Amino acid sequence: KVVKNKVSPPFKEAHFDILYGEGISREGEIIDLGVEHKIVDKSGAWYAYQGDKIGQGKDNSREFLRANPALAREIENKVRVAVGLPELPPAAASTPAPAEA
């Protein structure tokens, strides 16, 4: 909770996951915002995306998105569109192009 600060309005609250040795969890935010904007479904402890379960509990869902970055990027782009931000550019290819001789 921001009580007094020179750079932000007072009395605003924010909730996010901070992981030891990593910082703020990007995947955790994707899950939270996906649920908030009805992109990710939450039923009990289970999280699902387009009918496919991605994990039981937030920690397992976070690990699933970390192991599947293409799916995390897809969900993040849908969240960005839902809040009025532009989509992320396509991910760069992981294999370098062959060098010209």
N, CA, C and O atoms as a Tinker XYZ file with bonds, in Angstrom:
   404  protein
     1  N      0.855000   -1.171000    0.000000    73     2
     2  CA     0.000000    0.000000    0.000000    64     1     3
     3  C      0.895000    1.226000    0.000000    63     2     4     5
     4  O      1.771000    1.361000    0.854000    81     3
     5  N      0.679000    2.111000   -0.948000    73     3     6
     6  CA     1.453000    3.348000   -1.016000    64     5     7
     7  C      0.793000    4.358000   -0.089000    63     6     8     9
     8  O     -0.345000    4.769000   -0.316000    81     7
     9  N      1.509000    4.754000    0.954000    73     7    10
    10  CA     0.972000    5.734000    1.890000    64     9    11
    11  C      1.376000    7.134000    1.453000    63    10    12    13
    12  O      0.524000    8.016000    1.342000    81    11
    13  N      2.658000    7.350000    1.205000    73    11    14
    14  CA     3.136000    8.651000    0.738000    64    13    15
    15  C      4.333000    8.388000   -0.161000    63    14    16    17
    16  O      5.244000    7.640000    0.192000    81    15
    17  N      4.312000    9.017000   -1.327000    73    15    18
    18  CA     5.375000    8.798000   -2.290000    64    17    19
    19  C      5.406000    9.987000   -3.233000    63    18    20    21
    20  O      4.361000   10.557000   -3.548000    81    19
    21  N      6.580000   10.365000   -3.684000    73    19    22
    22  CA     6.690000   11.506000   -4.589000    64    21    23
    23  C      6.274000   11.165000   -6.016000    63    22    24    25
    24  O      5.952000   12.068000   -6.789000    81    23
    25  N      6.271000    9.896000   -6.380000    73    23    26
    26  CA     6.033000    9.525000   -7.771000    64    25    27
    27  C      4.736000    8.759000   -8.024000    63    26    28    29
    28  O      4.461000    8.398000   -9.168000    81    27
    29  N      3.937000    8.502000   -6.999000    73    27    30
    30  CA     2.674000    7.804000   -7.233000    64    29    31
    31  C      1.599000    8.364000   -6.313000    63    30    32    33
    32  O      1.906000    8.939000   -5.269000    81    31
    33  N      0.336000    8.195000   -6.701000    73    31    34
    34  CA    -0.742000    8.689000   -5.854000    64    33    35
    35  C     -0.791000    7.922000   -4.527000    63    34    36    37
    36  O     -0.500000    6.726000   -4.502000    81    35
    37  N     -1.146000    8.576000   -3.451000    73    35    38
    38  CA    -1.203000    7.887000   -2.153000    64    37    39
    39  C     -2.412000    6.958000   -2.051000    63    38    40    41
    40  O     -3.402000    7.112000   -2.766000    81    39
    41  N     -2.301000    5.995000   -1.144000    73    39    42
    42  CA    -3.375000    5.078000   -0.763000    64    41    43
    43  C     -3.828000    4.160000   -1.898000    63    42    44    45
    44  O     -4.993000    3.763000   -1.941000    81    43
    45  N     -2.936000    3.822000   -2.802000    73    43    46
    46  CA    -3.219000    2.841000   -3.849000    64    45    47
    47  C     -2.633000    1.508000   -3.413000    63    46    48    49
    48  O     -1.605000    1.470000   -2.736000    81    47
    49  N     -3.282000    0.414000   -3.797000    73    47    50
    50  CA    -2.803000   -0.915000   -3.435000    64    49    51
    51  C     -2.512000   -1.722000   -4.686000    63    50    52    53
    52  O     -3.179000   -1.569000   -5.710000    81    51
    53  N     -1.508000   -2.582000   -4.593000    73    51    54
    54  CA    -1.158000   -3.491000   -5.683000    64    53    55
    55  C     -0.812000   -4.844000   -5.073000    63    54    56    57
    56  O     -0.220000   -4.917000   -3.996000    81    55
    57  N     -1.181000   -5.901000   -5.763000    73    55    58
    58  CA    -0.884000   -7.255000   -5.300000    64    57    59
    59  C     -0.115000   -7.979000   -6.394000    63    58    60    61
    60  O     -0.532000   -7.988000   -7.552000    81    59
    61  N      1.006000   -8.585000   -6.026000    73    59    62
    62  CA     1.798000   -9.347000   -6.982000    64    61    63
    63  C      2.665000  -10.326000   -6.224000    63    62    64    65
    64  O      2.900000  -10.169000   -5.025000    81    63
    65  N      3.145000  -11.350000   -6.937000    73    63    66
    66  CA     3.981000  -12.388000   -6.337000    64    65    67
    67  C      5.444000  -11.996000   -6.470000    63    66    68    69
    68  O      5.905000  -11.644000   -7.555000    81    67
    69  N      6.166000  -12.058000   -5.369000    73    67    70
    70  CA     7.608000  -11.843000   -5.390000    64    69    71
    71  C      8.253000  -13.179000   -5.042000    63    70    72    73
    72  O      8.006000  -13.736000   -3.973000    81    71
    73  N      9.084000  -13.690000   -5.953000    73    71    74
    74  CA     9.753000  -14.966000   -5.748000    64    73    75
    75  C     11.197000  -14.719000   -5.348000    63    74    76    77
    76  O     11.885000  -13.906000   -5.966000    81    75
    77  N     11.655000  -15.411000   -4.326000    73    75    78
    78  CA    13.018000  -15.260000   -3.837000    64    77    79
    79  C     14.014000  -15.571000   -4.949000    63    78    80    81
    80  O     13.928000  -16.624000   -5.582000    81    79
    81  N     14.934000  -14.687000   -5.183000    73    79    82
    82  CA    15.966000  -14.882000   -6.192000    64    81    83
    83  C     15.523000  -14.587000   -7.614000    63    82    84    85
    84  O     16.344000  -14.629000   -8.529000    81    83
    85  N     14.234000  -14.287000   -7.827000    73    83    86
    86  CA    13.720000  -14.021000   -9.174000    64    85    87
    87  C     13.084000  -12.652000   -9.300000    63    86    88    89
    88  O     13.187000  -12.017000  -10.349000    81    87
    89  N     12.436000  -12.193000   -8.261000    73    87    90
    90  CA    11.729000  -10.912000   -8.332000    64    89    91
    91  C     10.246000  -11.134000   -8.571000    63    90    92    93
    92  O      9.690000  -12.161000   -8.182000    81    91
    93  N      9.612000  -10.166000   -9.212000    73    91    94
    94  CA     8.178000  -10.241000   -9.477000    64    93    95
    95  C      7.922000  -11.307000  -10.539000    63    94    96    97
    96  O      8.590000  -11.341000  -11.572000    81    95
    97  N      6.954000  -12.171000  -10.274000    73    95    98
    98  CA     6.647000  -13.298000  -11.164000    64    97    99
    99  C      5.815000  -12.838000  -12.358000    63    98   100   101
   100  O      4.654000  -12.460000  -12.204000    81    99
   101  N      6.414000  -12.873000  -13.549000    73    99   102
   102  CA     5.698000  -12.506000  -14.780000    64   101   103
   103  C      4.578000  -13.505000  -15.058000    63   102   104   105
   104  O      3.467000  -13.111000  -15.411000    81   103
   105  N      4.867000  -14.798000  -14.900000    73   103   106
   106  CA     3.858000  -15.820000  -15.160000    64   105   107
   107  C      2.690000  -15.704000  -14.180000    63   106   108   109
   108  O      1.537000  -15.903000  -14.562000    81   107
   109  N      2.988000  -15.380000  -12.915000    73   107   110
   110  CA     1.931000  -15.184000  -11.925000    64   109   111
   111  C      1.011000  -14.038000  -12.305000    63   110   112   113
   112  O     -0.202000  -14.124000  -12.113000    81   111
   113  N      1.580000  -12.965000  -12.843000    73   111   114
   114  CA     0.776000  -11.827000  -13.283000    64   113   115
   115  C     -0.065000  -12.191000  -14.499000    63   114   116   117
   116  O     -1.211000  -11.757000  -14.613000    81   115
   117  N      0.494000  -12.984000  -15.408000    73   115   118
   118  CA    -0.276000  -13.424000  -16.579000    64   117   119
   119  C     -1.492000  -14.226000  -16.115000    63   118   120   121
   120  O     -2.590000  -14.052000  -16.644000    81   119
   121  N     -1.296000  -15.100000  -15.131000    73   119   122
   122  CA    -2.403000  -15.912000  -14.608000    64   121   123
   123  C     -3.447000  -15.016000  -13.947000    63   122   124   125
   124  O     -4.636000  -15.127000  -14.246000    81   123
   125  N     -3.011000  -14.129000  -13.049000    73   123   126
   126  CA    -3.949000  -13.258000  -12.332000    64   125   127
   127  C     -4.752000  -12.379000  -13.283000    63   126   128   129
   128  O     -5.973000  -12.280000  -13.160000    81   127
   129  N     -4.069000  -11.742000  -14.230000    73   127   130
   130  CA    -4.765000  -10.868000  -15.173000    64   129   131
   131  C     -5.629000  -11.669000  -16.138000    63   130   132   133
   132  O     -6.686000  -11.200000  -16.560000    81   131
   133  N     -5.188000  -12.878000  -16.489000    73   131   134
   134  CA    -6.000000  -13.738000  -17.344000    64   133   135
   135  C     -7.305000  -14.128000  -16.672000    63   134   136   137
   136  O     -8.352000  -14.153000  -17.319000    81   135
   137  N     -7.255000  -14.431000  -15.388000    73   135   138
   138  CA    -8.472000  -14.760000  -14.637000    64   137   139
   139  C     -9.358000  -13.521000  -14.524000    63   138   140   141
   140  O    -10.572000  -13.602000  -14.706000    81   139
   141  N     -8.749000  -12.383000  -14.225000    73   139   142
   142  CA    -9.506000  -11.136000  -14.056000    64   141   143
   143  C    -10.255000  -10.753000  -15.335000    63   142   144   145
   144  O    -11.367000  -10.227000  -15.265000    81   143
   145  N     -9.661000  -11.010000  -16.492000    73   143   146
   146  CA   -10.278000  -10.635000  -17.769000    64   145   147
   147  C    -10.940000  -11.818000  -18.475000    63   146   148   149
   148  O    -11.247000  -11.746000  -19.665000    81   147
   149  N    -11.158000  -12.911000  -17.728000    73   147   150
   150  CA   -11.875000  -14.097000  -18.208000    64   149   151
   151  C    -11.214000  -14.748000  -19.427000    63   150   152   153
   152  O    -11.900000  -15.295000  -20.291000    81   151
   153  N     -9.895000  -14.687000  -19.493000    73   151   154
   154  CA    -9.132000  -15.368000  -20.538000    64   153   155
   155  C     -8.696000  -16.732000  -20.019000    63   154   156   157
   156  O     -8.686000  -17.715000  -20.760000    81   155
   157  N     -8.336000  -16.782000  -18.743000    73   155   158
   158  CA    -7.989000  -18.027000  -18.053000    64   157   159
   159  C     -9.146000  -18.346000  -17.114000    63   158   160   161
   160  O     -9.609000  -17.476000  -16.375000    81   159
   161  N     -9.610000  -19.588000  -17.142000    73   159   162
   162  CA   -10.707000  -20.015000  -16.270000    64   161   163
   163  C    -10.142000  -20.573000  -14.977000    63   162   164   165
   164  O     -9.159000  -21.314000  -14.989000    81   163
   165  N    -10.771000  -20.214000  -13.852000    73   163   166
   166  CA   -10.378000  -20.748000  -12.552000    64   165   167
   167  C    -11.584000  -21.456000  -11.965000    63   166   168   169
   168  O    -12.645000  -20.859000  -11.784000    81   167
   169  N    -11.408000  -22.729000  -11.673000    73   167   170
   170  CA   -12.463000  -23.525000  -11.076000    64   169   171
   171  C    -11.870000  -24.236000   -9.870000    63   170   172   173
   172  O    -11.120000  -25.202000  -10.013000    81   171
   173  N    -12.208000  -23.753000   -8.688000    73   171   174
   174  CA   -11.578000  -24.286000   -7.482000    64   173   175
   175  C    -10.113000  -23.921000   -7.500000    63   174   176   177
   176  O     -9.764000  -22.745000   -7.602000    81   175
   177  N     -9.247000  -24.926000   -7.402000    73   175   178
   178  CA    -7.806000  -24.678000   -7.444000    64   177   179
   179  C     -7.239000  -24.840000   -8.850000    63   178   180   181
   180  O     -6.055000  -24.582000   -9.069000    81   179
   181  N     -8.072000  -25.268000   -9.811000    73   179   182
   182  CA    -7.595000  -25.544000  -11.165000    64   181   183
   183  C     -7.672000  -24.311000  -12.048000    63   182   184   185
   184  O     -8.629000  -23.539000  -11.987000    81   183
   185  N     -6.639000  -24.141000  -12.874000    73   183   186
   186  CA    -6.610000  -23.085000  -13.882000    64   185   187
   187  C     -6.658000  -23.753000  -15.245000    63   186   188   189
   188  O     -5.991000  -24.763000  -15.466000    81   187
   189  N     -7.450000  -23.189000  -16.170000    73   187   190
   190  CA    -7.581000  -23.759000  -17.510000    64   189   191
   191  C     -7.570000  -22.638000  -18.541000    63   190   192   193
   192  O     -8.020000  -21.522000  -18.282000    81   191
   193  N     -7.042000  -22.967000  -19.714000    73   191   194
   194  CA    -7.024000  -22.026000  -20.830000    64   193   195
   195  C     -7.600000  -22.731000  -22.045000    63   194   196   197
   196  O     -7.071000  -23.755000  -22.478000    81   195
   197  N     -8.671000  -22.200000  -22.593000    73   195   198
   198  CA    -9.380000  -22.775000  -23.741000    64   197   199
   199  C     -9.748000  -24.238000  -23.503000    63   198   200   201
   200  O     -9.615000  -25.071000  -24.399000    81   199
   201  N    -10.205000  -24.541000  -22.303000    73   199   202
   202  CA   -10.648000  -25.886000  -21.969000    64   201   203
   203  C     -9.554000  -26.845000  -21.542000    63   202   204   205
   204  O     -9.854000  -27.926000  -21.036000    81   203
   205  N     -8.292000  -26.480000  -21.731000    73   203   206
   206  CA    -7.174000  -27.338000  -21.324000    64   205   207
   207  C     -6.664000  -26.897000  -19.963000    63   206   208   209
   208  O     -6.354000  -25.723000  -19.761000    81   207
   209  N     -6.578000  -27.836000  -19.031000    73   207   210
   210  CA    -6.084000  -27.498000  -17.697000    64   209   211
   211  C     -4.588000  -27.223000  -17.761000    63   210   212   213
   212  O     -3.821000  -27.987000  -18.347000    81   211
   213  N     -4.192000  -26.111000  -17.142000    73   211   214
   214  CA    -2.767000  -25.766000  -17.147000    64   213   215
   215  C     -2.119000  -26.009000  -15.794000    63   214   216   217
   216  O     -0.894000  -25.960000  -15.684000    81   215
   217  N     -2.912000  -26.270000  -14.764000    73   215   218
   218  CA    -2.309000  -26.599000  -13.482000    64   217   219
   219  C     -3.287000  -26.536000  -12.337000    63   218   220   221
   220  O     -4.295000  -25.831000  -12.390000    81   219
   221  N     -2.969000  -27.290000  -11.294000    73   219   222
   222  CA    -3.746000  -27.242000  -10.064000    64   221   223
   223  C     -2.982000  -26.356000   -9.101000    63   222   224   225
   224  O     -1.899000  -26.716000   -8.639000    81   223
   225  N     -3.537000  -25.218000   -8.805000    73   223   226
   226  CA    -2.868000  -24.249000   -7.951000    64   225   227
   227  C     -2.044000  -23.281000   -8.782000    63   226   228   229
   228  O     -1.631000  -23.582000   -9.901000    81   227
   229  N     -1.820000  -22.123000   -8.207000    73   227   230
   230  CA    -1.110000  -21.077000   -8.941000    64   229   231
   231  C      0.350000  -21.439000   -9.185000    63   230   232   233
   232  O      0.891000  -21.132000  -10.247000    81   231
   233  N      0.995000  -22.087000   -8.218000    73   231   234
   234  CA     2.406000  -22.449000   -8.392000    64   233   235
   235  C      2.595000  -23.415000   -9.559000    63   234   236   237
   236  O      3.500000  -23.229000  -10.372000    81   235
   237  N      1.754000  -24.440000   -9.650000    73   235   238
   238  CA     1.859000  -25.395000  -10.755000    64   237   239
   239  C      1.533000  -24.735000  -12.091000    63   238   240   241
   240  O      2.164000  -25.037000  -13.104000    81   239
   241  N      0.556000  -23.838000  -12.098000    73   239   242
   242  CA     0.209000  -23.126000  -13.328000    64   241   243
   243  C      1.345000  -22.211000  -13.757000    63   242   244   245
   244  O      1.637000  -22.084000  -14.946000    81   243
   245  N      1.982000  -21.577000  -12.786000    73   243   246
   246  CA     3.127000  -20.706000  -13.078000    64   245   247
   247  C      4.261000  -21.518000  -13.704000    63   246   248   249
   248  O      4.872000  -21.081000  -14.680000    81   247
   249  N      4.542000  -22.693000  -13.148000    73   247   250
   250  CA     5.596000  -23.551000  -13.694000    64   249   251
   251  C      5.239000  -24.042000  -15.102000    63   250   252   253
   252  O      6.110000  -24.150000  -15.965000    81   251
   253  N      3.955000  -24.338000  -15.328000    73   251   254
   254  CA     3.525000  -24.777000  -16.656000    64   253   255
   255  C      3.763000  -23.677000  -17.683000    63   254   256   257
   256  O      4.258000  -23.948000  -18.777000    81   255
   257  N      3.416000  -22.441000  -17.344000    73   255   258
   258  CA     3.636000  -21.330000  -18.276000    64   257   259
   259  C      5.119000  -21.062000  -18.479000    63   258   260   261
   260  O      5.539000  -20.691000  -19.575000    81   259
   261  N      5.912000  -21.247000  -17.436000    73   259   262
   262  CA     7.361000  -21.066000  -17.575000    64   261   263
   263  C      7.932000  -22.118000  -18.536000    63   262   264   265
   264  O      8.848000  -21.826000  -19.306000    81   263
   265  N      7.389000  -23.340000  -18.489000    73   263   266
   266  CA     7.860000  -24.415000  -19.368000    64   265   267
   267  C      7.290000  -24.296000  -20.783000    63   266   268   269
   268  O      7.814000  -24.911000  -21.712000    81   267
   269  N      6.221000  -23.511000  -20.955000    73   267   270
   270  CA     5.572000  -23.331000  -22.257000    64   269   271
   271  C      5.483000  -21.841000  -22.589000    63   270   272   273
   272  O      4.402000  -21.256000  -22.512000    81   271
   273  N      6.602000  -21.224000  -22.955000    73   271   274
   274  CA     6.605000  -19.770000  -23.178000    64   273   275
   275  C      5.705000  -19.315000  -24.330000    63   274   276   277
   276  O      5.219000  -18.184000  -24.310000    81   275
   277  N      5.472000  -20.162000  -25.328000    73   275   278
   278  CA     4.592000  -19.764000  -26.435000    64   277   279
   279  C      3.158000  -19.586000  -25.934000    63   278   280   281
   280  O      2.472000  -18.647000  -26.338000    81   279
   281  N      2.708000  -20.480000  -25.060000    73   279   282
   282  CA     1.368000  -20.368000  -24.491000    64   281   283
   283  C      1.282000  -19.152000  -23.578000    63   282   284   285
   284  O      0.284000  -18.431000  -23.597000    81   283
   285  N      2.320000  -18.918000  -22.778000    73   283   286
   286  CA     2.340000  -17.747000  -21.898000    64   285   287
   287  C      2.250000  -16.470000  -22.723000    63   286   288   289
   288  O      1.537000  -15.538000  -22.351000    81   287
   289  N      2.965000  -16.423000  -23.837000    73   287   290
   290  CA     2.948000  -15.243000  -24.711000    64   289   291
   291  C      1.562000  -15.052000  -25.337000    63   290   292   293
   292  O      1.083000  -13.925000  -25.461000    81   291
   293  N      0.921000  -16.160000  -25.731000    73   291   294
   294  CA    -0.428000  -16.087000  -26.311000    64   293   295
   295  C     -1.422000  -15.510000  -25.306000    63   294   296   297
   296  O     -2.216000  -14.632000  -25.645000    81   295
   297  N     -1.375000  -16.008000  -24.062000    73   295   298
   298  CA    -2.270000  -15.504000  -23.021000    64   297   299
   299  C     -1.950000  -14.043000  -22.731000    63   298   300   301
   300  O     -2.858000  -13.224000  -22.588000    81   299
   301  N     -0.658000  -13.712000  -22.644000    73   299   302
   302  CA    -0.268000  -12.328000  -22.367000    64   301   303
   303  C     -0.766000  -11.391000  -23.461000    63   302   304   305
   304  O     -1.236000  -10.295000  -23.155000    81   303
   305  N     -0.677000  -11.790000  -24.721000    73   303   306
   306  CA    -1.171000  -10.945000  -25.811000    64   305   307
   307  C     -2.675000  -10.723000  -25.709000    63   306   308   309
   308  O     -3.157000   -9.622000  -25.974000    81   307
   309  N     -3.424000  -11.763000  -25.326000    73   307   310
   310  CA    -4.871000  -11.606000  -25.161000    64   309   311
   311  C     -5.185000  -10.666000  -24.002000    63   310   312   313
   312  O     -6.125000   -9.875000  -24.086000    81   311
   313  N     -4.411000  -10.745000  -22.925000    73   311   314
   314  CA    -4.596000   -9.834000  -21.793000    64   313   315
   315  C     -4.282000   -8.407000  -22.231000    63   314   316   317
   316  O     -5.024000   -7.481000  -21.902000    81   315
   317  N     -3.192000   -8.225000  -22.967000    73   315   318
   318  CA    -2.810000   -6.890000  -23.434000    64   317   319
   319  C     -3.912000   -6.274000  -24.295000    63   318   320   321
   320  O     -4.220000   -5.091000  -24.149000    81   319
   321  N     -4.507000   -7.061000  -25.186000    73   319   322
   322  CA    -5.600000   -6.562000  -26.017000    64   321   323
   323  C     -6.802000   -6.200000  -25.137000    63   322   324   325
   324  O     -7.460000   -5.187000  -25.375000    81   323
   325  N     -7.089000   -7.025000  -24.120000    73   323   326
   326  CA    -8.232000   -6.782000  -23.241000    64   325   327
   327  C     -8.096000   -5.478000  -22.459000    63   326   328   329
   328  O     -9.100000   -4.834000  -22.155000    81   327
   329  N     -6.863000   -5.081000  -22.129000    73   327   330
   330  CA    -6.667000   -3.842000  -21.362000    64   329   331
   331  C     -6.309000   -2.659000  -22.255000    63   330   332   333
   332  O     -6.045000   -1.564000  -21.759000    81   331
   333  N     -6.298000   -2.874000  -23.579000    73   331   334
   334  CA    -6.063000   -1.776000  -24.503000    64   333   335
   335  C     -4.615000   -1.499000  -24.846000    63   334   336   337
   336  O     -4.288000   -0.405000  -25.306000    81   335
   337  N     -3.740000   -2.471000  -24.631000    73   335   338
   338  CA    -2.331000   -2.317000  -24.996000    64   337   339
   339  C     -2.058000   -3.071000  -26.291000    63   338   340   341
   340  O     -2.784000   -4.009000  -26.621000    81   339
   341  N     -1.019000   -2.675000  -27.032000    73   339   342
   342  CA    -0.690000   -3.417000  -28.256000    64   341   343
   343  C     -0.101000   -4.783000  -27.925000    63   342   344   345
   344  O      0.505000   -4.975000  -26.871000    81   343
   345  N     -0.288000   -5.726000  -28.842000    73   343   346
   346  CA     0.293000   -7.059000  -28.659000    64   345   347
   347  C      1.806000   -6.980000  -28.731000    63   346   348   349
   348  O      2.368000   -6.061000  -29.326000    81   347
   349  N      2.457000   -7.959000  -28.115000    73   347   350
   350  CA     3.906000   -8.063000  -28.208000    64   349   351
   351  C      4.280000   -8.485000  -29.622000    63   350   352   353
   352  O      3.523000   -9.216000  -30.262000    81   351
   353  N      5.428000   -8.044000  -30.123000    73   351   354
   354  CA     5.852000   -8.505000  -31.454000    64   353   355
   355  C      6.158000   -9.999000  -31.408000    63   354   356   357
   356  O      6.435000  -10.538000  -30.337000    81   355
   357  N      6.111000  -10.675000  -32.557000    73   355   358
   358  CA     6.412000  -12.117000  -32.574000    64   357   359
   359  C      7.793000  -12.390000  -31.988000    63   358   360   361
   360  O      8.725000  -11.604000  -32.159000    81   359
   361  N      7.903000  -13.515000  -31.298000    73   359   362
   362  CA     9.181000  -13.891000  -30.683000    64   361   363
   363  C     10.203000  -14.171000  -31.770000    63   362   364   365
   364  O      9.873000  -14.724000  -32.819000    81   363
   365  N     11.439000  -13.789000  -31.515000    73   363   366
   366  CA    12.515000  -14.048000  -32.466000    64   365   367
   367  C     12.779000  -15.544000  -32.524000    63   366   368   369
   368  O     12.620000  -16.249000  -31.527000    81   367
   369  N     13.176000  -16.021000  -33.679000    73   367   370
   370  CA    13.481000  -17.445000  -33.840000    64   369   371
   371  C     14.656000  -17.812000  -32.953000    63   370   372   373
   372  O     15.617000  -17.052000  -32.833000    81   371
   373  N     14.575000  -18.980000  -32.334000    73   371   374
   374  CA    15.631000  -19.395000  -31.411000    64   373   375
   375  C     16.855000  -19.936000  -32.140000    63   374   376   377
   376  O     17.941000  -19.999000  -31.564000    81   375
   377  N     16.690000  -20.328000  -33.406000    73   375   378
   378  CA    17.835000  -20.828000  -34.168000    64   377   379
   379  C     18.319000  -19.732000  -35.104000    63   378   380   381
   380  O     17.512000  -19.123000  -35.806000    81   379
   381  N     19.622000  -19.467000  -35.128000    73   379   382
   382  CA    20.129000  -18.395000  -35.982000    64   381   383
   383  C     20.034000  -18.773000  -37.457000    63   382   384   385
   384  O     20.080000  -19.950000  -37.816000    81   383
   385  N     19.900000  -17.759000  -38.299000    73   383   386
   386  CA    19.825000  -17.989000  -39.741000    64   385   387
   387  C     21.190000  -18.443000  -40.245000    63   386   388   389
   388  O     22.215000  -18.016000  -39.713000    81   387
   389  N     21.221000  -19.303000  -41.263000    73   387   390
   390  CA    22.521000  -19.759000  -41.779000    64   389   391
   391  C     23.298000  -18.581000  -42.370000    63   390   392   393
   392  O     22.723000  -17.692000  -42.998000    81   391
   393  N     24.591000  -18.594000  -42.160000    73   391   394
   394  CA    25.448000  -17.503000  -42.630000    64   393   395
   395  C     25.661000  -17.623000  -44.130000    63   394   396   397
   396  O     25.824000  -18.716000  -44.672000    81   395
   397  N     25.655000  -16.475000  -44.781000    73   395   398
   398  CA    25.920000  -16.434000  -46.225000    64   397   399
   399  C     27.418000  -16.569000  -46.456000    63   398   400   401
   400  O     28.210000  -16.009000  -45.698000    81   399
   401  N     27.819000  -17.300000  -47.488000    73   399   402
   402  CA    29.249000  -17.479000  -47.776000    64   401   403
   403  C     29.758000  -16.402000  -48.703000    63   402   404
   404  O     30.939000  -16.395000  -49.052000    81   403
